Amino acid sequence: MDQFNQAHILLAGPAESENDFFKRATQAIAVASESRWGGVGFLNPKTSEVDVVALWNGDGWDAPFSFAISGAPCEQVYQTTPENSYLYIGEHLQKRFNGCELLTRLQAVCYRGQAFYGEADQVAGHIFALDDKPLPDSVGIRLFFELLSQRMGAEYRRFRQQNRLSRYTNMIAITRNFMSFVDRDYHYLAVSQGYVDAFGQPHDALIGKRIDAVHGEEIFNTVLKPSLDRSFQGESINAQHWIYPPGKAPKYVDVWQTPNREADGTISGVVVSGHDITGQKQLEETLQKLSLAITHSPVLTIITNPHGVIEYVSPIVEKITGYRPEEVIGKTPSLFKSGRTDRNVYRELWLAIKNKRSWQGELENRRKNGEYYWESISIAPVLNERDELVAFVGISMDISERKQMEQRLHELASTDPLTGLFNRRHFMSEVESQLAYSKRYGAPLSILIIDIDHFKQLNDSGGHALGDKAILKFAEIARETMRVVDIFGRMGGDEFAIALPDTMGSEALVLAQRLKERISQVTIQNDTHASQMTISIGLSTYLSQANSDESVHSLLRRADQALYDAKRSGRNQVSIS
């Protein structure tokens, strides 16, 4: 067996690592060239030295070392081209390169070297043989060096690719996001820590598995496989979908799929990267529900910027105010002001929200058609993480019906249903306030107590309808006769009372006489009965100089006593207490 077969046998053996292959190559170089030493070196551009990674000395391998390239024969090797990359120097080696430390140390006489190339036809390193005696060159040795340099270049590129892949695999493995490489047979060749966390299986258990064995056949066939097939055809894809790790909560993921193209353009697989956006998806769904709730809610929602300019308004604004949303956005809520709400209310409102406090209250606003309506409103400031004001949110409800009901209940509680006059309780309350005013400022206050004469007889003979007609007629004439500031109430049955603020007894008597005369000119009748109306009036007056302890009850009691005197005197009279 010649030296070339022995060298090929050495190279054919399995290599566990890059360094193992380099060692086998140096031994094969020495055997094929029948040299004492065989080596593999790489130029270190940072130090301008050659790093010898393996050197066979005939008995074993020396430890890696470096030497200066300047003045060494390999300097010429690194300057060759792929077509002329072999260098042979058969003798007198140290004379030609007397400055080379390596040649001096080894006492080398003969040198063979050839460059091998990495990516982009760049010199990656060189193989060389040295001997301490002159050796001839041959075509076989040249051919061996050429073939081995090609093999070295290929192996070098392969090892570089494996190293990069290993680095990338390690990088993929430690990332918490989803990152994987899927081959054309749908196997995971690399997976990130994100897969380990999500599926609860170690890297070794996931790598090599088909995707359907990891995710389940249903999601593989309906979602993952169709998407991967598109990427195998060259399409980059971004999609969002659910995954269902066994025994764990589903996750919603945002995924990018990128075809992995080899140097020859073929697609060897797909790089998958993605991240868990379950929280974002849940937030979006919550916001969507909130948006639907706001859209269909009977509550009006308005969002403004810090200056009060409306940026959002819910669709119900048109039903409540008559304005379409596009007519409102860009305006301020003053668009709805009626001018009928107390300014102090607005002052309190703005004072609260400008100081980053919420405000609640009721405002009377105006619709687009000019109609007035009541709203119950809550306004709250929106603050960012720096406690800065970024917006206001207001919610309101149309409470016009409630306010009308309250007004109606108030009227029922304070007025007489037949005449619309104050009832006895509310009349007393109003006179109580007016008497307090009179006492405070020393102003007079007069009270008239009035009865319709012979009302029971009229009611019995003419019927209740005629009695009601008499009451309404009296109320009408009395309203025409009295002043706007006077307080008018029906005390019950046919008894009425009028309070006259800032009015002396003599002035009150004039009004009482005028009212009595006007009523005496009225005839009340129906189809079967007719009667002339008259009234009896009792008058009392509060004068602070006379009685500072006067009360509403005592004032009414005195007027009532005067009324009794008027009736006893024959009715159709005014009597003064």
Coordinates of C-alpha atoms in Angstrom, one line a residue, residues 126-573:
H126 CA -2.8 26.6 4.6
I127 CA -1.5 23.1 4.8
F128 CA 2.2 22.4 4.8
A129 CA 4.9 19.7 5.1
L130 CA 8.4 20.1 6.4
D131 CA 11.4 17.8 6.5
D132 CA 15.0 18.1 7.8
K133 CA 16.4 16.7 4.5
P134 CA 15.9 17.5 0.9
L135 CA 12.9 15.7 -0.7
P136 CA 11.9 15.6 -4.4
D137 CA 8.5 16.8 -5.6
S138 CA 6.1 14.7 -7.6
V139 CA 2.8 15.0 -9.5
G140 CA 1.2 12.7 -7.0
I141 CA 2.2 14.9 -4.1
R142 CA 1.0 18.0 -5.9
L143 CA -2.3 16.3 -6.7
F144 CA -2.7 15.2 -3.1
F145 CA -2.1 18.7 -1.8
E146 CA -4.6 20.1 -4.3
L147 CA -7.3 17.6 -3.4
L148 CA -6.6 18.0 0.3
S149 CA -6.7 21.8 0.1
Q150 CA -10.1 21.5 -1.6
R151 CA -11.3 19.1 1.1
M152 CA -9.9 21.5 3.8
G153 CA -11.7 24.4 2.3
A154 CA -15.0 22.4 2.2
E155 CA -14.5 21.1 5.7
Y156 CA -13.5 24.6 7.0
R157 CA -16.7 26.1 5.5
R158 CA -18.8 23.2 6.9
F159 CA -17.3 23.6 10.4
R160 CA -17.8 27.4 10.2
Q161 CA -21.4 26.8 9.3
Q162 CA -21.8 24.3 12.0
N163 CA -20.3 26.7 14.5
R164 CA -22.6 29.5 13.4
L165 CA -25.5 27.1 13.5
S166 CA -24.5 26.0 17.0
R167 CA -24.3 29.6 18.1
Y168 CA -27.6 30.4 16.5
T169 CA -29.1 27.2 18.1
N170 CA -27.8 28.2 21.5
M171 CA -29.1 31.7 21.0
I172 CA -32.5 30.3 19.9
A173 CA -32.5 27.9 22.9
I174 CA -32.1 30.6 25.5
T175 CA -34.6 33.1 24.2
R176 CA -37.9 33.3 26.1
N177 CA -39.8 34.1 22.9
F178 CA -40.9 31.5 20.5
M179 CA -38.2 30.8 18.0
S180 CA -37.7 27.6 16.0
F181 CA -36.4 26.1 12.8
V182 CA -38.7 23.7 11.0
D183 CA -37.5 21.4 8.1
R184 CA -39.5 20.5 5.1
D185 CA -40.7 17.3 6.8
Y186 CA -42.3 19.5 9.6
H187 CA -39.7 18.5 12.2
Y188 CA -38.4 20.9 14.8
L189 CA -34.6 21.1 14.4
A190 CA -34.2 23.9 16.9
V191 CA -36.5 25.4 19.5
S192 CA -36.2 28.2 22.0
Q193 CA -36.8 28.3 25.7
G194 CA -40.2 29.8 24.9
Y195 CA -41.3 26.4 23.6
V196 CA -39.9 24.6 26.6
D197 CA -41.8 26.9 28.9
A198 CA -45.0 26.7 26.9
F199 CA -45.1 23.0 26.4
G200 CA -43.4 21.9 29.5
Q201 CA -40.9 19.7 27.7
P202 CA -37.0 20.0 27.5
H203 CA -35.2 21.0 24.4
D204 CA -34.1 17.4 23.7
A205 CA -37.7 16.1 23.8
L206 CA -38.9 18.8 21.4
I207 CA -36.1 18.8 18.8
G208 CA -36.6 16.2 16.2
K209 CA -40.4 15.9 16.8
R210 CA -42.9 16.6 14.1
I211 CA -45.1 19.7 14.7
D212 CA -48.3 17.6 14.9
A213 CA -46.8 15.6 17.7
V214 CA -46.2 18.8 19.7
H215 CA -49.3 20.8 18.9
G216 CA -51.8 18.2 18.0
E217 CA -53.2 17.1 14.6
E218 CA -56.1 19.5 14.5
I219 CA -54.2 22.8 14.8
F220 CA -51.4 21.3 12.7
N221 CA -53.8 20.4 9.8
T222 CA -56.0 23.5 10.0
V223 CA -53.5 26.3 10.9
L224 CA -49.8 25.4 11.1
K225 CA -49.3 23.1 8.0
P226 CA -51.1 25.4 5.5
S227 CA -49.0 28.3 6.7
L228 CA -45.7 26.4 6.6
D229 CA -46.5 25.1 3.1
R230 CA -46.8 28.7 1.9
S231 CA -43.4 29.5 3.5
F232 CA -41.9 26.4 1.9
Q233 CA -42.9 28.0 -1.4
G234 CA -41.0 31.1 -0.6
E235 CA -43.6 33.3 1.2
S236 CA -42.8 35.2 4.3
I237 CA -45.9 35.3 6.6
N238 CA -47.0 37.2 9.6
A239 CA -50.1 35.8 11.4
Q240 CA -51.7 35.5 14.8
H241 CA -53.3 32.4 16.1
W242 CA -54.0 30.3 19.2
I243 CA -51.9 27.4 20.3
Y244 CA -53.0 24.8 22.9
P245 CA -50.2 23.3 25.0
P246 CA -51.5 20.1 26.6
G247 CA -52.6 20.6 30.1
K248 CA -51.9 24.3 30.0
A249 CA -53.8 27.5 29.2
P250 CA -54.1 28.4 25.5
K251 CA -51.8 31.1 24.2
Y252 CA -52.4 33.6 21.5
V253 CA -49.2 34.2 19.5
D254 CA -48.0 36.6 16.9
V255 CA -45.8 34.7 14.5
W256 CA -43.4 35.5 11.7
Q257 CA -42.4 32.7 9.3
T258 CA -39.4 33.3 7.0
P259 CA -38.1 30.8 4.4
N260 CA -34.5 29.7 5.0
R261 CA -32.7 29.8 1.6
E262 CA -29.4 27.9 1.1
A263 CA -26.6 29.2 -1.1
D264 CA -28.0 27.5 -4.1
G265 CA -31.4 29.1 -3.6
T266 CA -33.2 26.0 -2.3
I267 CA -35.5 26.4 0.7
S268 CA -34.3 24.0 3.4
G269 CA -36.8 25.0 6.0
V270 CA -38.6 27.8 7.8
V271 CA -37.4 30.1 10.6
V272 CA -40.3 30.7 13.0
S273 CA -40.3 33.6 15.4
G274 CA -43.1 34.8 17.6
H275 CA -44.2 36.0 21.0
D276 CA -47.0 35.4 23.4
I277 CA -49.6 38.2 23.0
T278 CA -52.3 36.5 25.1
G279 CA -52.5 39.4 27.5
Q280 CA -52.8 41.8 24.6
K281 CA -55.5 39.7 23.0
Q282 CA -57.4 39.5 26.2
L283 CA -57.0 43.3 26.6
E284 CA -58.3 43.8 23.0
E285 CA -61.3 41.6 23.7
T286 CA -62.0 43.5 26.9
L287 CA -61.7 46.8 25.1
Q288 CA -63.9 45.5 22.3
K289 CA -66.6 44.5 24.9
L290 CA -66.2 47.9 26.6
S291 CA -66.6 49.6 23.2
L292 CA -69.7 47.6 22.4
A293 CA -71.1 48.3 25.9
I294 CA -70.4 52.1 25.5
T295 CA -71.9 52.0 21.9
H296 CA -75.1 50.4 23.0
S297 CA -75.4 51.9 26.5
P298 CA -78.1 54.4 27.3
V299 CA -75.4 56.4 29.0
L300 CA -73.7 59.1 27.0
T301 CA -69.9 58.9 27.2
I302 CA -67.7 61.9 26.3
I303 CA -63.9 62.0 26.3
T304 CA -62.1 65.3 26.0
N305 CA -58.5 66.5 26.0
P306 CA -57.2 68.4 29.0
H307 CA -58.5 71.6 27.4
G308 CA -62.0 70.3 27.2
V309 CA -62.1 69.7 23.5
I310 CA -64.2 66.6 22.7
E311 CA -62.2 63.8 21.2
Y312 CA -64.8 60.9 21.5
V313 CA -68.5 60.7 22.0
S314 CA -70.7 57.6 22.1
P315 CA -73.3 57.3 19.3
I316 CA -76.3 57.8 21.7
V317 CA -75.3 61.5 21.7
E318 CA -77.6 62.0 18.6
K319 CA -80.6 60.5 20.4
I320 CA -80.1 62.6 23.5
T321 CA -78.9 65.9 22.1
G322 CA -79.9 65.8 18.4
Y323 CA -76.2 66.4 17.4
R324 CA -74.4 63.7 15.3
P325 CA -71.0 62.6 16.6
E326 CA -69.2 64.4 13.9
E327 CA -70.9 67.6 14.8
V328 CA -69.7 67.3 18.4
I329 CA -66.1 66.1 18.0
G330 CA -63.7 69.0 18.1
K331 CA -66.2 71.2 20.0
T332 CA -66.4 71.7 23.8
P333 CA -69.3 70.6 26.0
S334 CA -70.4 74.2 26.2
L335 CA -72.2 73.3 22.9
F336 CA -75.0 71.9 25.1
K337 CA -75.2 74.7 27.6
S338 CA -78.7 76.1 28.2
G339 CA -77.8 79.2 30.1
R340 CA -80.3 78.1 32.7
T341 CA -77.9 76.3 35.1
D342 CA -76.5 78.4 38.0
R343 CA -73.0 79.6 37.2
N344 CA -71.8 78.5 40.6
V345 CA -72.5 74.9 39.6
Y346 CA -70.0 75.3 36.6
R347 CA -67.6 77.0 38.9
E348 CA -67.6 74.1 41.3
L349 CA -67.4 71.6 38.4
W350 CA -64.2 73.1 36.9
L351 CA -62.6 73.7 40.3
A352 CA -63.0 70.0 41.1
I353 CA -61.7 68.5 37.8
K354 CA -58.9 71.0 37.3
N355 CA -57.6 69.9 40.7
K356 CA -57.8 66.3 39.5
R357 CA -60.9 65.4 41.4
S358 CA -64.1 63.8 40.2
W359 CA -67.4 65.8 40.1
Q360 CA -71.0 64.7 40.0
G361 CA -74.1 66.8 39.6
E362 CA -77.1 67.7 37.5
L363 CA -77.2 70.2 34.7
E364 CA -80.0 71.6 32.6
N365 CA -78.8 71.5 29.0
R366 CA -80.2 72.3 25.6
R367 CA -80.7 70.0 22.6
K368 CA -79.9 70.9 19.0
N369 CA -83.6 71.8 18.4
G370 CA -83.6 74.2 21.4
E371 CA -85.5 71.9 23.7
Y372 CA -84.2 71.9 27.3
Y373 CA -83.4 68.7 29.2
W374 CA -81.8 67.6 32.4
E375 CA -78.7 65.4 32.7
S376 CA -77.1 63.6 35.6
I377 CA -73.4 63.9 34.9
S378 CA -70.2 62.3 36.4
I379 CA -66.8 63.7 35.2
A380 CA -63.4 62.3 36.1
P381 CA -59.9 63.3 35.2
V382 CA -57.6 60.7 33.5
L383 CA -54.0 60.8 34.8
N384 CA -51.0 59.1 33.3
E385 CA -48.3 57.2 35.3
R386 CA -46.6 60.6 36.1
D387 CA -49.9 61.9 37.6
E388 CA -50.3 64.3 34.6
L389 CA -53.7 65.2 33.3
V390 CA -54.2 63.7 29.9
A391 CA -58.0 63.7 29.4
F392 CA -61.5 64.0 31.0
V393 CA -64.1 61.3 30.9
G394 CA -67.7 62.2 31.4
I395 CA -70.8 60.0 31.5
S396 CA -74.3 61.3 31.6
M397 CA -77.9 60.2 31.5
D398 CA -81.0 62.1 30.4
I399 CA -83.0 62.5 33.5
S400 CA -85.7 64.8 32.1
E401 CA -88.5 62.3 32.8
R402 CA -87.2 61.9 36.4
K403 CA -87.0 65.7 36.9
Q404 CA -90.5 66.1 35.5
M405 CA -91.8 63.4 37.8
E406 CA -90.0 65.1 40.7
Q407 CA -91.6 68.4 39.7
R408 CA -95.0 66.7 39.5
L409 CA -94.5 65.1 42.9
H410 CA -93.4 68.5 44.3
E411 CA -96.5 70.1 42.9
L412 CA -98.7 67.4 44.3
A413 CA -97.0 67.8 47.7
S414 CA -97.2 71.6 47.7
T415 CA -100.2 72.7 45.6
D416 CA -103.9 72.2 45.5
P417 CA -104.8 69.9 42.6
L418 CA -108.0 71.9 41.7
T419 CA -106.7 75.4 41.6
G420 CA -102.9 75.0 41.4
L421 CA -102.5 77.2 44.4
F422 CA -100.2 76.4 47.3
N423 CA -101.8 73.9 49.7
R424 CA -102.0 74.7 53.4
R425 CA -98.6 73.1 54.3
H426 CA -96.6 74.8 51.6
F427 CA -98.4 78.1 52.2
M428 CA -97.4 77.9 55.9
S429 CA -93.8 77.2 54.9
E430 CA -93.7 80.2 52.6
V431 CA -95.2 82.5 55.1
E432 CA -92.8 81.2 57.7
S433 CA -89.9 82.3 55.5
Q434 CA -91.5 85.6 54.8
L435 CA -92.2 86.3 58.5
A436 CA -88.5 85.6 59.3
Y437 CA -87.6 88.1 56.6
S438 CA -90.0 90.7 58.1
K439 CA -88.6 90.2 61.6
R440 CA -85.0 90.5 60.4
Y441 CA -85.5 93.7 58.4
G442 CA -88.5 95.2 60.3
A443 CA -90.9 94.9 57.4
P444 CA -94.6 94.6 57.8
L445 CA -96.5 91.5 56.8
S446 CA -100.3 91.3 56.3
I447 CA -102.5 88.2 56.1
L448 CA -105.9 87.8 54.6
I449 CA -108.1 84.8 55.5
I450 CA -111.0 84.5 53.0
D451 CA -114.2 82.3 52.9
I452 CA -116.7 82.1 50.2
D453 CA -120.1 83.0 51.7
H454 CA -122.8 80.3 51.9
F455 CA -120.5 77.9 50.0
K456 CA -122.0 74.8 51.6
Q457 CA -125.5 75.8 50.5
L458 CA -124.2 76.5 47.0
N459 CA -122.4 73.2 46.9
D460 CA -125.5 71.3 48.3
S461 CA -128.0 72.9 46.0
G462 CA -126.0 73.3 42.8
G463 CA -123.8 70.3 43.1
H464 CA -120.1 69.8 43.6
A465 CA -119.4 70.9 40.0
L466 CA -120.9 74.3 40.7
G467 CA -119.0 74.5 43.9
D468 CA -115.7 73.8 42.1
K469 CA -116.7 76.4 39.5
A470 CA -117.1 79.0 42.3
I471 CA -113.7 78.1 43.8
L472 CA -112.0 78.3 40.4
K473 CA -113.6 81.7 39.6
F474 CA -112.6 83.1 43.0
A475 CA -109.0 81.9 42.4
E476 CA -108.9 83.5 39.0
I477 CA -110.1 86.9 40.2
A478 CA -107.9 86.8 43.3
R479 CA -104.8 86.2 41.1
E480 CA -105.8 89.2 38.9
T481 CA -106.2 91.4 41.9
M482 CA -103.1 90.5 44.0
R483 CA -99.5 91.3 43.3
V484 CA -96.9 89.0 41.9
V485 CA -94.9 88.9 45.2
D486 CA -98.0 88.0 47.2
I487 CA -98.4 84.4 48.5
F488 CA -101.7 82.7 47.7
G489 CA -102.9 79.4 49.1
R490 CA -106.0 77.3 49.5
M491 CA -106.2 76.3 53.2
G492 CA -109.0 73.8 52.6
G493 CA -112.6 73.7 51.3
D494 CA -113.7 77.2 50.6
E495 CA -111.1 78.9 52.8
F496 CA -108.2 80.8 51.2
A497 CA -105.3 82.9 52.5
I498 CA -103.2 85.6 50.9
A499 CA -99.9 86.8 52.5
L500 CA -98.9 90.4 51.5
P501 CA -95.1 91.0 52.1
D502 CA -94.0 94.6 53.0
T503 CA -97.6 95.6 53.3
M504 CA -99.2 97.7 56.1
G505 CA -102.7 96.9 57.3
S506 CA -104.2 99.9 55.6
E507 CA -102.7 98.9 52.2
A508 CA -103.9 95.3 52.8
L509 CA -107.4 96.6 53.5
V510 CA -107.5 98.4 50.1
L511 CA -106.7 95.2 48.3
A512 CA -109.2 93.2 50.4
Q513 CA -112.0 95.7 49.7
R514 CA -111.2 95.7 46.0
L515 CA -111.2 91.9 45.9
K516 CA -114.5 91.7 47.8
E517 CA -116.1 94.2 45.4
R518 CA -115.0 92.3 42.3
I519 CA -116.2 89.0 43.7
S520 CA -119.6 90.5 44.6
Q521 CA -120.2 91.2 40.9
V522 CA -119.9 87.5 39.9
T523 CA -122.9 85.2 39.5
I524 CA -122.2 81.5 39.5
Q525 CA -124.8 79.3 37.8
N526 CA -125.5 76.1 36.0
D527 CA -128.6 74.7 34.2
T528 CA -130.6 74.4 37.5
H529 CA -129.1 77.0 39.9
A530 CA -127.7 80.5 40.0
S531 CA -126.1 82.3 42.9
Q532 CA -124.4 85.7 43.4
M533 CA -120.9 85.2 45.0
T534 CA -119.7 87.1 48.1
I535 CA -116.8 86.6 50.3
S536 CA -115.9 87.4 53.9
I537 CA -112.3 88.5 54.8
G538 CA -110.3 88.6 58.0
L539 CA -107.1 90.8 58.1
S540 CA -104.2 90.7 60.5
T541 CA -100.8 92.5 60.2
Y542 CA -97.4 91.8 61.7
L543 CA -95.6 94.9 62.9
S544 CA -92.2 94.4 64.5
Q545 CA -92.7 97.4 66.8
A546 CA -95.9 96.0 68.1
N547 CA -95.1 92.3 68.6
S548 CA -91.7 90.8 67.9
D549 CA -92.8 87.4 69.2
E550 CA -95.5 87.0 66.5
S551 CA -95.6 83.6 64.8
V552 CA -97.3 82.4 61.7
H553 CA -99.9 80.5 63.8
S554 CA -100.7 83.6 65.9
L555 CA -100.9 85.8 62.8
L556 CA -103.2 83.3 61.1
R557 CA -105.2 82.9 64.3
R558 CA -105.8 86.7 64.5
A559 CA -106.8 86.8 60.8
D560 CA -109.1 83.8 61.4
Q561 CA -110.8 85.6 64.4
A562 CA -111.3 88.7 62.2
L563 CA -112.9 86.4 59.5
Y564 CA -115.2 85.1 62.2
D565 CA -116.2 88.6 63.1
A566 CA -116.9 89.5 59.4
K567 CA -119.2 86.5 59.1
R568 CA -121.0 87.3 62.3
S569 CA -121.5 90.8 61.1
G570 CA -123.6 89.6 58.1
R571 CA -120.9 88.3 55.7
N572 CA -119.6 90.1 52.6
Q573 CA -117.4 92.0 55.0

